[in-house]
Short mmCIF file of N, CA and C in Angstrom, two decimals:
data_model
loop_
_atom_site.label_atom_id
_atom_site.label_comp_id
_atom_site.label_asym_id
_atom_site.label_seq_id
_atom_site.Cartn_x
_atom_site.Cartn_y
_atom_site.Cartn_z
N UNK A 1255 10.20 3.24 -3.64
CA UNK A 1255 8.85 3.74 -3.48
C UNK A 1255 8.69 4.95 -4.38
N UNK A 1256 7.45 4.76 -5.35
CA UNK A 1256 7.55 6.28 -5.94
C UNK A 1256 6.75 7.59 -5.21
N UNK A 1257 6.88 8.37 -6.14
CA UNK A 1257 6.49 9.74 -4.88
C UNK A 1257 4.98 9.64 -4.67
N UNK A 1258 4.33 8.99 -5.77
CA UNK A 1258 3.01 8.84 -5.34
C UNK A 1258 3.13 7.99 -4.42
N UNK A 1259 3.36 6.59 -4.00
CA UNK A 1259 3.10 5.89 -2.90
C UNK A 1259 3.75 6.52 -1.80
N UNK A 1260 4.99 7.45 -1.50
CA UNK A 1260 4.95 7.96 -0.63
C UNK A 1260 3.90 9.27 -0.20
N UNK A 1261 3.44 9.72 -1.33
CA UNK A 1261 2.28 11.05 -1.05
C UNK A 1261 0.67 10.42 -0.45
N UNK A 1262 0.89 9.22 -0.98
CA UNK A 1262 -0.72 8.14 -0.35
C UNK A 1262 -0.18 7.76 1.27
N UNK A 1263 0.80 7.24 1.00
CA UNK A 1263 1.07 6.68 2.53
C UNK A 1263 1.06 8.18 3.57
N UNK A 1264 1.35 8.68 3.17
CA UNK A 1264 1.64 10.12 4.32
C UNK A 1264 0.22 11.16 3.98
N UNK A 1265 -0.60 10.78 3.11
CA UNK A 1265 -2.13 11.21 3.28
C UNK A 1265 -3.02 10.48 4.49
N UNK A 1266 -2.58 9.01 4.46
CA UNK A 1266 -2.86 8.33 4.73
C UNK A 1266 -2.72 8.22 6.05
N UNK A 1267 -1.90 8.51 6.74
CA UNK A 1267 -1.60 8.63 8.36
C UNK A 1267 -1.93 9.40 8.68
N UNK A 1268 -1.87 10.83 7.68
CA UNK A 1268 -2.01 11.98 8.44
C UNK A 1268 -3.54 11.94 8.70
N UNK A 1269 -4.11 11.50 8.21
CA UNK A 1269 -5.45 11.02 7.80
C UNK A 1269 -6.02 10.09 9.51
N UNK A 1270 -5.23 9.09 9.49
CA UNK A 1270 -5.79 7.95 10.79
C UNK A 1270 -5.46 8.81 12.02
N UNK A 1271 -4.48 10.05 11.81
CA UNK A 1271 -3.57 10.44 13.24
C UNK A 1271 -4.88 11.20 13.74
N UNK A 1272 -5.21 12.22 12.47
CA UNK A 1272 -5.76 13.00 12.72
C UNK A 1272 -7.31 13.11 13.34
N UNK A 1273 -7.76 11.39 12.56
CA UNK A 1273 -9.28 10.94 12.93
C UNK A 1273 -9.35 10.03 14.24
N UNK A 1274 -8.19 9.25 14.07
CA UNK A 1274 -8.22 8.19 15.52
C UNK A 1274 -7.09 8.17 16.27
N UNK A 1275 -6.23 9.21 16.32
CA UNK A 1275 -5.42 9.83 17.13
C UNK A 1275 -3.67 8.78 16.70
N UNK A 1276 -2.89 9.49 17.69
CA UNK A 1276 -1.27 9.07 17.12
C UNK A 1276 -0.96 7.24 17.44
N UNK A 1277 -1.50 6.67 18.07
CA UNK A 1277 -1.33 5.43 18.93
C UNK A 1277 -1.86 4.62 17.52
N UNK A 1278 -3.18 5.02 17.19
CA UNK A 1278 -3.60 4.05 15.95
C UNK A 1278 -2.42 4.41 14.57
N UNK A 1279 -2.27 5.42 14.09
CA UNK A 1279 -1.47 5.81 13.70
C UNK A 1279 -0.22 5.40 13.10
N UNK A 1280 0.44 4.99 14.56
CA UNK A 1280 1.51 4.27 15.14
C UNK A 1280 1.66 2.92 14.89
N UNK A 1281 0.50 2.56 14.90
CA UNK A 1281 0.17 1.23 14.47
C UNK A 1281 -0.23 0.45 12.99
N UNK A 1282 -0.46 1.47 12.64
CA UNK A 1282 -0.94 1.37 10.85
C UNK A 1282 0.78 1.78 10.15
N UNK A 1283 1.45 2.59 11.24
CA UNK A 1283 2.92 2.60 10.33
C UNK A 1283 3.59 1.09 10.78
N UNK A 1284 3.07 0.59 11.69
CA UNK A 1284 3.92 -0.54 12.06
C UNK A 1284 3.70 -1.72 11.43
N UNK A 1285 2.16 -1.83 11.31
CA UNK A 1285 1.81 -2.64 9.94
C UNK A 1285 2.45 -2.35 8.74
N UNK A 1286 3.02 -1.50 8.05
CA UNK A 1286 2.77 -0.98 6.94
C UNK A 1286 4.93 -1.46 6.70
N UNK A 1287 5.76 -1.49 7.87
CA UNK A 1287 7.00 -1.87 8.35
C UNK A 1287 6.78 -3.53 8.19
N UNK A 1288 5.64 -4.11 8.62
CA UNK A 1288 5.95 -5.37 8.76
C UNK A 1288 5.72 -5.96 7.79
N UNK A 1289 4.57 -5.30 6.36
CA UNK A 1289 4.61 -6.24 5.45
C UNK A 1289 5.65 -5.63 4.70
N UNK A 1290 6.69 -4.58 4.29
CA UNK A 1290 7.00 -4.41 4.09
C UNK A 1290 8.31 -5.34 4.18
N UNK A 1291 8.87 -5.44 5.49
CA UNK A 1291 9.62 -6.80 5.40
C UNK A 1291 9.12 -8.23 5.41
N UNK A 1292 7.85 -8.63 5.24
CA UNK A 1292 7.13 -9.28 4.62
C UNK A 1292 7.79 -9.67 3.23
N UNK A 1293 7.25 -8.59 2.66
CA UNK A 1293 7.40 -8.55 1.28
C UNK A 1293 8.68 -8.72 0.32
N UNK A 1294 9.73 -8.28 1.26
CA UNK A 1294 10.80 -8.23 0.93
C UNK A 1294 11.22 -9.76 0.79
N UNK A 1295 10.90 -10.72 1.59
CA UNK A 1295 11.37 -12.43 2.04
C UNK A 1295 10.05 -12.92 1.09
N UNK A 1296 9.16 -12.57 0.44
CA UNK A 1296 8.04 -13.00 0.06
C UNK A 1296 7.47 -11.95 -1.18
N UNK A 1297 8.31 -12.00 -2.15
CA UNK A 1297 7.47 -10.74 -3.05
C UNK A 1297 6.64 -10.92 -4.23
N UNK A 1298 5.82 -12.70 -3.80
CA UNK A 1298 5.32 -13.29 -4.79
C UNK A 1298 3.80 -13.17 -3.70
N UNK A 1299 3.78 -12.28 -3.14
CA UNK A 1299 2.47 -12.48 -1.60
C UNK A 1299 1.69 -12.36 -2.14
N UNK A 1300 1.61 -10.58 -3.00
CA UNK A 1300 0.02 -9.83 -3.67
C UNK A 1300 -0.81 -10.88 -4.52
N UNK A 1301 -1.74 -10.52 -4.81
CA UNK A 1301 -2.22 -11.22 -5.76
C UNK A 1301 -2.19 -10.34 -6.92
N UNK A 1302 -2.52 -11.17 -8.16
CA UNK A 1302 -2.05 -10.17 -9.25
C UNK A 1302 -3.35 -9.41 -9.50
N UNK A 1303 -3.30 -7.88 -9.80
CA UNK A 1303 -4.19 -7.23 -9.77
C UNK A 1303 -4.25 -6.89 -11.36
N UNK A 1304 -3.02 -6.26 -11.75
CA UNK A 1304 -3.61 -5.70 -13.40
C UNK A 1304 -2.26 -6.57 -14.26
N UNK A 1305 -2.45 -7.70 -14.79
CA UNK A 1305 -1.61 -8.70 -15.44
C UNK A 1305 -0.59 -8.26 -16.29
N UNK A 1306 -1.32 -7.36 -17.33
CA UNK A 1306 -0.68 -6.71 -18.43
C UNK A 1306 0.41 -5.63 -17.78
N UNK A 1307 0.30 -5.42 -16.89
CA UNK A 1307 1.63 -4.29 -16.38
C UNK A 1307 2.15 -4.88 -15.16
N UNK A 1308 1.79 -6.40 -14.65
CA UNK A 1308 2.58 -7.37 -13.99
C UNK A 1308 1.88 -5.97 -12.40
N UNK A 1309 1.08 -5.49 -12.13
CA UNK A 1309 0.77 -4.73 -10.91
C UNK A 1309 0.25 -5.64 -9.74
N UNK A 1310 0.85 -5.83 -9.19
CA UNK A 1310 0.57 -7.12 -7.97
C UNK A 1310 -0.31 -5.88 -6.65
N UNK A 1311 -1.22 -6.38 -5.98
CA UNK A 1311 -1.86 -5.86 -4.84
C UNK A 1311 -1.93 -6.65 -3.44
N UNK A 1312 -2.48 -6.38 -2.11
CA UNK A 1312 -2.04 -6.74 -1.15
C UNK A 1312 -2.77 -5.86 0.10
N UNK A 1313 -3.69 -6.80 0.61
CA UNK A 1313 -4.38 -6.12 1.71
C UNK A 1313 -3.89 -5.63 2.78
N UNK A 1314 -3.05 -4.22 3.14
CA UNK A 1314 -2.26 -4.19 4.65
C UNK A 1314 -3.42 -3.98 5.80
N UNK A 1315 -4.55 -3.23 5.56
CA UNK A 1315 -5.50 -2.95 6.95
C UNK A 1315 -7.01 -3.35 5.99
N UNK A 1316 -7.95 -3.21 7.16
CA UNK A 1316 -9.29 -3.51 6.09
C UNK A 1316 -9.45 -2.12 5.22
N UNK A 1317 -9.29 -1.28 5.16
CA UNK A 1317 -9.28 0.41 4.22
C UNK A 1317 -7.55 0.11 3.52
N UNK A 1318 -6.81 -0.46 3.48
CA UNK A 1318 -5.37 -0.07 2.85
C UNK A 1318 -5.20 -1.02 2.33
N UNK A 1319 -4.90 -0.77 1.25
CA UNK A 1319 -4.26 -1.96 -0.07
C UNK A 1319 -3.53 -1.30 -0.51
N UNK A 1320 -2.05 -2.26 -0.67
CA UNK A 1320 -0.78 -1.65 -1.59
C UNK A 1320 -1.03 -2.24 -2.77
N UNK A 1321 0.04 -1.23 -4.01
CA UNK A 1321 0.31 -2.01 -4.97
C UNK A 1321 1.39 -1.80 -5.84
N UNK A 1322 2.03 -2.71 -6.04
CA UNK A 1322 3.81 -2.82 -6.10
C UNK A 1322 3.75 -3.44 -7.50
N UNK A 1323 4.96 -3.53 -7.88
CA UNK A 1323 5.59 -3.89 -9.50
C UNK A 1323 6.94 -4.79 -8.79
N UNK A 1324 7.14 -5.74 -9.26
CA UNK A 1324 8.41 -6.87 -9.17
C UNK A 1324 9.33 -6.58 -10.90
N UNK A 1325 10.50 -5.78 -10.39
CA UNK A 1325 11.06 -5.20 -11.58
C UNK A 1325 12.17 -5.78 -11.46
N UNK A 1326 13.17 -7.06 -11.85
CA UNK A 1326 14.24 -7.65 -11.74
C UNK A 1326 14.58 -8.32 -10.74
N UNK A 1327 14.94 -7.56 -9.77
CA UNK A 1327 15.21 -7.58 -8.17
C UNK A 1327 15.09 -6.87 -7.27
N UNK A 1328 14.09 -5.71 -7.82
CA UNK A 1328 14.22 -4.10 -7.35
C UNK A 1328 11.86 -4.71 -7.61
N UNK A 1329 11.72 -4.61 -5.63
CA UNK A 1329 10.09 -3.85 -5.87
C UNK A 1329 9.73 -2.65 -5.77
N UNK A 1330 8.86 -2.39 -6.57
CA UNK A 1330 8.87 -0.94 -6.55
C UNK A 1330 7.00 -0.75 -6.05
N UNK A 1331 7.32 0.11 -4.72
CA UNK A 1331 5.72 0.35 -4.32
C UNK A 1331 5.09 0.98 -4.98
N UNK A 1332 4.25 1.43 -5.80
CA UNK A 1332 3.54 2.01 -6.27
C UNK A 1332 2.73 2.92 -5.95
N UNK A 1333 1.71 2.77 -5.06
CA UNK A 1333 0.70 3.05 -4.26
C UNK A 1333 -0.48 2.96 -3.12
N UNK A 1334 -0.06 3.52 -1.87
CA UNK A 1334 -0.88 3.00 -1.13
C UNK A 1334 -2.47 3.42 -1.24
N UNK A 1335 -3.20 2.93 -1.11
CA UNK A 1335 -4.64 2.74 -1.64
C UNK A 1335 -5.80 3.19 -0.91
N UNK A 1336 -6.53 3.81 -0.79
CA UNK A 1336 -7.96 3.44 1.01
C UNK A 1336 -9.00 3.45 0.29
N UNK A 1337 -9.13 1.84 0.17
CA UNK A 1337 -10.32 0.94 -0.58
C UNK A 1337 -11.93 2.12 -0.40
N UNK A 1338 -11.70 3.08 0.45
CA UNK A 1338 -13.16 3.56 0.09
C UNK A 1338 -13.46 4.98 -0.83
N UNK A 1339 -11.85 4.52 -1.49
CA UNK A 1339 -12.20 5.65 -2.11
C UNK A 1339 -13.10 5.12 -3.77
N UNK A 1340 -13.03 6.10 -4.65
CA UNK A 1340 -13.55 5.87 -6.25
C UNK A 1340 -12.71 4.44 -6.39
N UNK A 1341 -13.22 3.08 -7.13
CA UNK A 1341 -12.14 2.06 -7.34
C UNK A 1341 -12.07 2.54 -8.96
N UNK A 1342 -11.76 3.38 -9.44
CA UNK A 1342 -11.72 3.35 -10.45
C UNK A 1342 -10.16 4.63 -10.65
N UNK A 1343 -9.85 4.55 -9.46
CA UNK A 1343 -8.30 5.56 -9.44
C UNK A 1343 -7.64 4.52 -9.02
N UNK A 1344 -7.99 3.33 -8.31
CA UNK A 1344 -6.80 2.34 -8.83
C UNK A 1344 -5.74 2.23 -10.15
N UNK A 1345 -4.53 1.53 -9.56
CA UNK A 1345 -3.62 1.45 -10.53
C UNK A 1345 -4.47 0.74 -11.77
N UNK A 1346 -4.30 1.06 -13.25
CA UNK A 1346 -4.30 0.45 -14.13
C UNK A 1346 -3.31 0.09 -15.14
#
């Protein structure tokens, strides 16, 4: 995971904890665990988002989209996303 997708993901909770309390929270990390081993048995899931840099994407909640790179045998998360933000700070 790079430090940006860990600095989105942990905006990102602190974000749901703080607006819809620790239980939802709790639950958006548990989603976020399950596609994760999802992904791991399945790392052909995303659909391809930006071709030319092979950036695959992947809906985890209706506001959260990941987006990962398939580098040998090694995925690498990229960035977690909250679709309402500018779409134009998406990965390119």
């Amino acid at each position: 995971m790079t430090k940006r997708a860990t600095s989105s993901y942990s905006s990102i909770r602190e974000y749901i904890s703080n607006r819809f309390g620790e239980t939802v929270a709790r639950a958006f990390e548990q989603r976020v665990v399950d596609f994760l081993d999802l992904l791991e048995n399945f790392p052909e899931i995303g659909s391809m988002e930006v071709p030319e840099k092979q950036i695959q994407g992947f809906q985890i909640t209706k506001q959260t989209r990941v987006f990962y790179r398939i580098k040998g045998e090694r995925i690498i998360i990229l960035v977690f996303f909250d679709v309402r933000q500018d779409p134009k700070r998406k990965p390119k």
